[in-house]
GROMACS .gro file of C-alpha atoms in nm:
model
  275
    1MET     CA    1   0.000   0.000   0.000
    2ARG     CA    2   0.132   0.346  -0.091
    3THR     CA    3   0.175   0.597   0.192
    4ALA     CA    4   0.066   0.960   0.157
    5VAL     CA    5   0.171   1.230   0.405
    6ILE     CA    6  -0.036   1.550   0.411
    7THR     CA    7   0.059   1.860   0.607
    8GLY     CA    8  -0.218   2.087   0.729
    9GLY     CA    9  -0.430   1.775   0.736
   10ALA     CA   10  -0.657   1.851   1.032
   11GLY     CA   11  -0.908   2.043   0.821
   12GLY     CA   12  -0.977   2.236   0.501
   13LEU     CA   13  -0.813   2.128   0.178
   14GLY     CA   14  -0.571   1.899   0.360
   15LEU     CA   15  -0.843   1.688   0.516
   16VAL     CA   16  -1.048   1.672   0.197
   17THR     CA   17  -0.737   1.564   0.009
   18ALA     CA   18  -0.674   1.298   0.272
   19ARG     CA   19  -1.024   1.158   0.228
   20HIS     CA   20  -0.976   1.127  -0.146
   21LEU     CA   21  -0.636   0.963  -0.118
   22SER     CA   22  -0.769   0.722   0.144
   23ARG     CA   23  -1.052   0.626  -0.091
   24ALA     CA   24  -0.789   0.573  -0.361
   25GLY     CA   25  -0.637   0.303  -0.140
   26MET     CA   26  -0.348   0.496   0.011
   27ASP     CA   27  -0.229   0.471   0.368
   28VAL     CA   28  -0.280   0.829   0.490
   29VAL     CA   29  -0.073   1.017   0.746
   30LEU     CA   30  -0.191   1.358   0.868
   31VAL     CA   31   0.032   1.633   1.005
   32GLY     CA   32  -0.119   1.927   1.193
   33ARG     CA   33  -0.033   2.193   1.448
   34ASN     CA   34  -0.320   2.116   1.685
   35ALA     CA   35  -0.275   1.769   1.833
   36ALA     CA   36  -0.640   1.712   1.928
   37ARG     CA   37  -0.786   1.829   1.595
   38THR     CA   38  -0.531   1.633   1.395
   39ALA     CA   39  -0.583   1.314   1.596
   40ALA     CA   40  -0.961   1.344   1.561
   41ALA     CA   41  -0.934   1.391   1.184
   42ALA     CA   42  -0.701   1.092   1.159
   43ALA     CA   43  -0.934   0.875   1.365
   44ASP     CA   44  -1.218   0.938   1.122
   45LEU     CA   45  -0.998   0.808   0.840
   46ALA     CA   46  -0.831   0.526   1.034
   47ALA     CA   47  -0.512   0.718   0.963
   48ARG     CA   48  -0.211   0.815   1.172
   49SER     CA   49  -0.126   1.164   1.286
   50TYR     CA   50   0.173   1.372   1.394
   51THR     CA   51   0.190   1.716   1.546
   52ALA     CA   52   0.433   1.988   1.439
   53ASP     CA   53   0.447   2.367   1.425
   54LEU     CA   54   0.578   2.407   1.071
   55SER     CA   55   0.678   2.769   1.133
   56GLN     CA   56   0.972   2.637   1.337
   57TRP     CA   57   1.258   2.476   1.149
   58THR     CA   58   1.352   2.249   1.439
   59GLN     CA   59   1.002   2.102   1.448
   60VAL     CA   60   1.008   2.046   1.071
   61ARG     CA   61   1.337   1.859   1.102
   62ASP     CA   62   1.204   1.659   1.398
   63LEU     CA   63   0.894   1.570   1.199
   64ALA     CA   64   1.108   1.447   0.912
   65GLY     CA   65   1.310   1.235   1.153
   66THR     CA   66   0.996   1.082   1.301
   67LEU     CA   67   0.850   1.008   0.958
   68ALA     CA   68   1.179   0.850   0.852
   69LYS     CA   69   1.165   0.611   1.147
   70SER     CA   70   0.795   0.530   1.130
   71GLU     CA   71   0.646   0.585   0.787
   72GLY     CA   72   0.885   0.520   0.500
   73PRO     CA   73   0.876   0.475   0.213
   74ILE     CA   74   0.649   0.772   0.141
   75SER     CA   75   0.498   0.768  -0.208
   76VAL     CA   76   0.309   1.098  -0.192
   77LEU     CA   77   0.401   1.409   0.006
   78VAL     CA   78   0.142   1.686  -0.003
   79ASN     CA   79   0.285   2.009   0.134
   80ASN     CA   80  -0.055   2.166   0.195
   81ALA     CA   81  -0.009   2.370   0.515
   82GLY     CA   82  -0.026   2.743   0.451
   83ALA     CA   83  -0.100   3.068   0.631
   84ALA     CA   84  -0.113   3.444   0.588
   85PHE     CA   85  -0.081   3.706   0.860
   86PRO     CA   86  -0.197   4.069   0.887
   87ARG     CA   87   0.125   4.209   1.033
   88TYR     CA   88   0.497   4.146   1.041
   89GLN     CA   89   0.628   3.899   1.294
   90GLU     CA   90   0.944   3.690   1.301
   91THR     CA   91   0.968   3.328   1.405
   92ILE     CA   92   1.222   3.199   1.655
   93ASP     CA   93   1.447   3.139   1.354
   94GLY     CA   94   1.450   3.510   1.270
   95VAL     CA   95   1.244   3.488   0.950
   96GLU     CA   96   0.905   3.627   0.851
   97ARG     CA   97   0.640   3.377   0.958
   98THR     CA   98   0.440   3.372   0.631
   99TYR     CA   99   0.757   3.275   0.447
  100ALA     CA  100   0.839   3.019   0.717
  101ILE     CA  101   0.514   2.826   0.672
  102ASN     CA  102   0.453   2.867   0.299
  103HIS     CA  103   0.807   2.846   0.161
  104HIS     CA  104   1.060   2.723   0.418
  105ALA     CA  105   0.855   2.439   0.567
  106PRO     CA  106   0.779   2.252   0.243
  107PHE     CA  107   1.135   2.305   0.117
  108LEU     CA  108   1.289   2.185   0.442
  109LEU     CA  109   1.055   1.889   0.495
  110THR     CA  110   1.102   1.769   0.138
  111HIS     CA  111   1.480   1.788   0.155
  112ALA     CA  112   1.501   1.631   0.499
  113LEU     CA  113   1.298   1.334   0.375
  114LEU     CA  114   1.512   1.312   0.061
  115THR     CA  115   1.830   1.312   0.269
  116ALA     CA  116   1.693   1.041   0.497
  117GLY     CA  117   1.593   0.824   0.202
  118THR     CA  118   1.233   0.824   0.322
  119LEU     CA  119   1.071   0.904  -0.013
  120ALA     CA  120   0.989   0.618  -0.248
  121GLY     CA  121   1.180   0.594  -0.574
  122ASP     CA  122   0.871   0.706  -0.766
  123ALA     CA  123   0.754   0.958  -0.506
  124ARG     CA  124   0.538   1.252  -0.601
  125ILE     CA  125   0.582   1.576  -0.407
  126ILE     CA  126   0.288   1.813  -0.438
  127ASN     CA  127   0.320   2.169  -0.314
  128VAL     CA  128  -0.010   2.351  -0.279
  129SER     CA  129   0.046   2.681  -0.455
  130SER     CA  130  -0.181   2.972  -0.544
  131PHE     CA  131  -0.275   3.185  -0.844
  132VAL     CA  132  -0.204   3.492  -0.631
  133GLU     CA  133   0.169   3.431  -0.684
  134LYS     CA  134   0.126   3.675  -0.973
  135ARG     CA  135   0.102   3.949  -0.711
  136GLY     CA  136   0.438   3.862  -0.561
  137ARG     CA  137   0.683   4.146  -0.495
  138LEU     CA  138   1.028   3.998  -0.541
  139ASP     CA  139   1.349   4.194  -0.601
  140THR     CA  140   1.491   3.974  -0.874
  141ALA     CA  141   1.832   4.142  -0.852
  142ASP     CA  142   1.869   4.058  -0.484
  143PRO     CA  143   1.586   3.825  -0.381
  144ASP     CA  144   1.505   3.796  -0.013
  145VAL     CA  145   1.413   3.437   0.076
  146SER     CA  146   1.379   3.499   0.451
  147GLY     CA  147   1.107   3.763   0.435
  148ALA     CA  148   1.296   3.986   0.677
  149SER     CA  149   1.294   4.272   0.425
  150TRP     CA  150   0.923   4.323   0.500
  151ARG     CA  151   1.021   4.453   0.842
  152ASP     CA  152   1.148   4.774   0.682
  153ARG     CA  153   0.881   4.833   0.418
  154PHE     CA  154   0.504   4.852   0.401
  155TYR     CA  155   0.371   4.514   0.509
  156SER     CA  156   0.099   4.414   0.265
  157GLN     CA  157  -0.060   4.087   0.374
  158ILE     CA  158  -0.160   3.971   0.027
  159HIS     CA  159   0.174   4.067  -0.128
  160VAL     CA  160   0.373   3.889   0.143
  161TYR     CA  161   0.165   3.574   0.099
  162ALA     CA  162   0.187   3.600  -0.280
  163THR     CA  163   0.564   3.645  -0.269
  164ALA     CA  164   0.604   3.342  -0.044
  165LYS     CA  165   0.407   3.137  -0.296
  166LEU     CA  166   0.616   3.277  -0.583
  167LEU     CA  167   0.933   3.171  -0.402
  168GLY     CA  168   0.785   2.824  -0.365
  169LEU     CA  169   0.714   2.801  -0.738
  170LEU     CA  170   1.068   2.901  -0.826
  171ALA     CA  171   1.230   2.663  -0.579
  172THR     CA  172   1.009   2.378  -0.699
  173ALA     CA  173   1.105   2.439  -1.060
  174ASP     CA  174   1.473   2.408  -0.974
  175LEU     CA  175   1.419   2.110  -0.745
  176ALA     CA  176   1.261   1.923  -1.036
  177ARG     CA  177   1.589   1.913  -1.226
  178ARG     CA  178   1.777   1.793  -0.916
  179LEU     CA  179   1.548   1.508  -0.810
  180PRO     CA  180   1.654   1.147  -0.860
  181ALA     CA  181   1.515   0.986  -1.174
  182GLY     CA  182   1.163   0.861  -1.114
  183MET     CA  183   1.063   1.123  -0.857
  184ARG     CA  184   0.846   1.418  -0.949
  185VAL     CA  185   0.746   1.745  -0.788
  186TYR     CA  186   0.446   1.962  -0.873
  187ASN     CA  187   0.275   2.289  -0.786
  188ALA     CA  188  -0.103   2.253  -0.748
  189ASN     CA  189  -0.324   2.562  -0.765
  190PRO     CA  190  -0.656   2.491  -0.589
  191GLY     CA  191  -0.814   2.817  -0.704
  192MET     CA  192  -1.026   3.049  -0.492
  193VAL     CA  193  -1.177   2.817  -0.233
  194LYS     CA  194  -1.455   2.894   0.013
  195GLY     CA  195  -1.544   2.714   0.333
  196THR     CA  196  -1.192   2.673   0.473
  197ARG     CA  197  -1.028   2.844   0.770
  198MET     CA  198  -0.758   3.007   0.557
  199ASN     CA  199  -0.906   3.357   0.528
  200ALA     CA  200  -1.067   3.357   0.872
  201ASP     CA  201  -0.740   3.255   1.037
  202ALA     CA  202  -0.547   3.506   0.826
  203GLY     CA  203  -0.736   3.801   0.972
  204GLY     CA  204  -0.665   4.145   0.833
  205LEU     CA  205  -0.768   4.246   0.482
  206MET     CA  206  -0.793   3.887   0.358
  207ARG     CA  207  -1.061   3.811   0.616
  208LEU     CA  208  -1.251   4.134   0.548
  209THR     CA  209  -1.259   4.088   0.171
  210ALA     CA  210  -1.330   3.712   0.166
  211PRO     CA  211  -1.711   3.757   0.158
  212LEU     CA  212  -1.680   3.970  -0.157
  213PHE     CA  213  -1.523   3.683  -0.347
  214ARG     CA  214  -1.748   3.407  -0.212
  215PRO     CA  215  -1.985   3.411  -0.514
  216PHE     CA  216  -1.685   3.340  -0.739
  217SER     CA  217  -1.528   3.078  -0.515
  218ILE     CA  218  -1.532   2.700  -0.542
  219THR     CA  219  -1.587   2.432  -0.279
  220PRO     CA  220  -1.303   2.242  -0.109
  221GLU     CA  221  -1.411   1.932  -0.299
  222GLU     CA  222  -1.348   2.119  -0.623
  223GLY     CA  223  -1.032   2.279  -0.488
  224VAL     CA  224  -0.852   1.949  -0.421
  225ARG     CA  225  -0.914   1.795  -0.763
  226THR     CA  226  -0.585   1.905  -0.915
  227GLY     CA  227  -0.377   1.790  -0.619
  228VAL     CA  228  -0.554   1.453  -0.601
  229TRP     CA  229  -0.509   1.406  -0.975
  230LEU     CA  230  -0.137   1.482  -0.948
  231ALA     CA  231  -0.111   1.225  -0.668
  232THR     CA  232  -0.301   0.946  -0.841
  233ALA     CA  233  -0.289   0.988  -1.220
  234ASP     CA  234  -0.134   0.704  -1.418
  235PRO     CA  235   0.100   0.773  -1.584
  236ALA     CA  236   0.246   1.048  -1.369
  237PRO     CA  237   0.163   1.394  -1.507
  238GLU     CA  238   0.427   1.603  -1.680
  239PRO     CA  239   0.611   1.829  -1.651
  240SER     CA  240   0.777   1.775  -1.318
  241GLY     CA  241   0.826   2.114  -1.156
  242GLY     CA  242   0.526   2.255  -1.337
  243PHE     CA  243   0.231   2.465  -1.223
  244PHE     CA  244  -0.106   2.290  -1.256
  245THR     CA  245  -0.461   2.424  -1.253
  246ASP     CA  246  -0.783   2.230  -1.326
  247SER     CA  247  -0.581   1.909  -1.357
  248ALA     CA  248  -0.372   2.043  -1.642
  249PRO     CA  249  -0.045   2.232  -1.688
  250ALA     CA  250  -0.091   2.609  -1.663
  251THR     CA  251   0.124   2.916  -1.709
  252PRO     CA  252   0.225   3.104  -1.394
  253SER     CA  253   0.370   3.455  -1.382
  254ARG     CA  254   0.671   3.548  -1.593
  255SER     CA  255   0.889   3.566  -1.283
  256ALA     CA  256   0.793   3.210  -1.189
  257THR     CA  257   0.928   3.079  -1.521
  258ASP     CA  258   1.270   3.246  -1.493
  259THR     CA  259   1.508   2.947  -1.473
  260ALA     CA  260   1.809   3.155  -1.369
  261LEU     CA  261   1.610   3.316  -1.089
  262ALA     CA  262   1.481   2.972  -0.985
  263ARG     CA  263   1.837   2.852  -0.936
  264VAL     CA  264   1.920   3.157  -0.723
  265ILE     CA  265   1.609   3.108  -0.508
  266TYR     CA  266   1.684   2.740  -0.460
  267ASP     CA  267   2.045   2.804  -0.362
  268ARG     CA  268   1.964   3.091  -0.126
  269THR     CA  269   1.684   2.896   0.042
  270ALA     CA  270   1.906   2.592   0.087
  271ALA     CA  271   2.179   2.809   0.238
  272LEU     CA  272   1.932   2.982   0.473
  273LEU     CA  273   1.800   2.648   0.597
  274GLY     CA  274   2.142   2.490   0.627
  275ILE     CA  275   2.079   2.228   0.359
   0.00000   0.00000   0.00000
């Protein structure tokens, strides 16, 4: 039986994804920040659960170590956990917390599992992305991968979140060319989804404006289709490293397709995280 690990699995898109992958015959493992909520969600699926605060690098590394001991080989890794915040705040690692959860955590968890040999030879890594990456504000001449530069400029919630997602797209594109043969990595855009805790938990402008976009939003069931397809399609979708919407390759922003910039982002992120 193939094992699928899903971060942010206690609710929202993560839990809906878990249900679909469980129905597809996979052995599901949920990762969440709240131990009680994550355990309850796992119990409903006869799955296993682990608790980790993915904004802290030490906890991400510890999670990878635990998964390496208990869950390998992992065939599907869904880096679903995400968050946006209304004001600047640094984590204990000295980085902006939106970047920590949306960019650093999936990068670090993926590489820690690769280093430990925990991923299956044909593993699929799926990073939940967002169409809002087009609103990213990245200095391409001197890109900041820590997010600390937002401390000294106007902190725009949506632009910080969008930039974190843009960084993730770029790093994923460069990871694709580095992966062992047989492994694949994807960016899955769920679209504008209603009925999750994302906007409510984000607070700030994203929470205030969420009702305005509700008529144009889709359900979580619709939002997970691309990610589930990437995890289960036979043969594996191409291209590895690509951006997918509506279960098909899509074109992200021009910045996200800059291969030279992708290499810089990958290298700087790896250096920041000590990889």
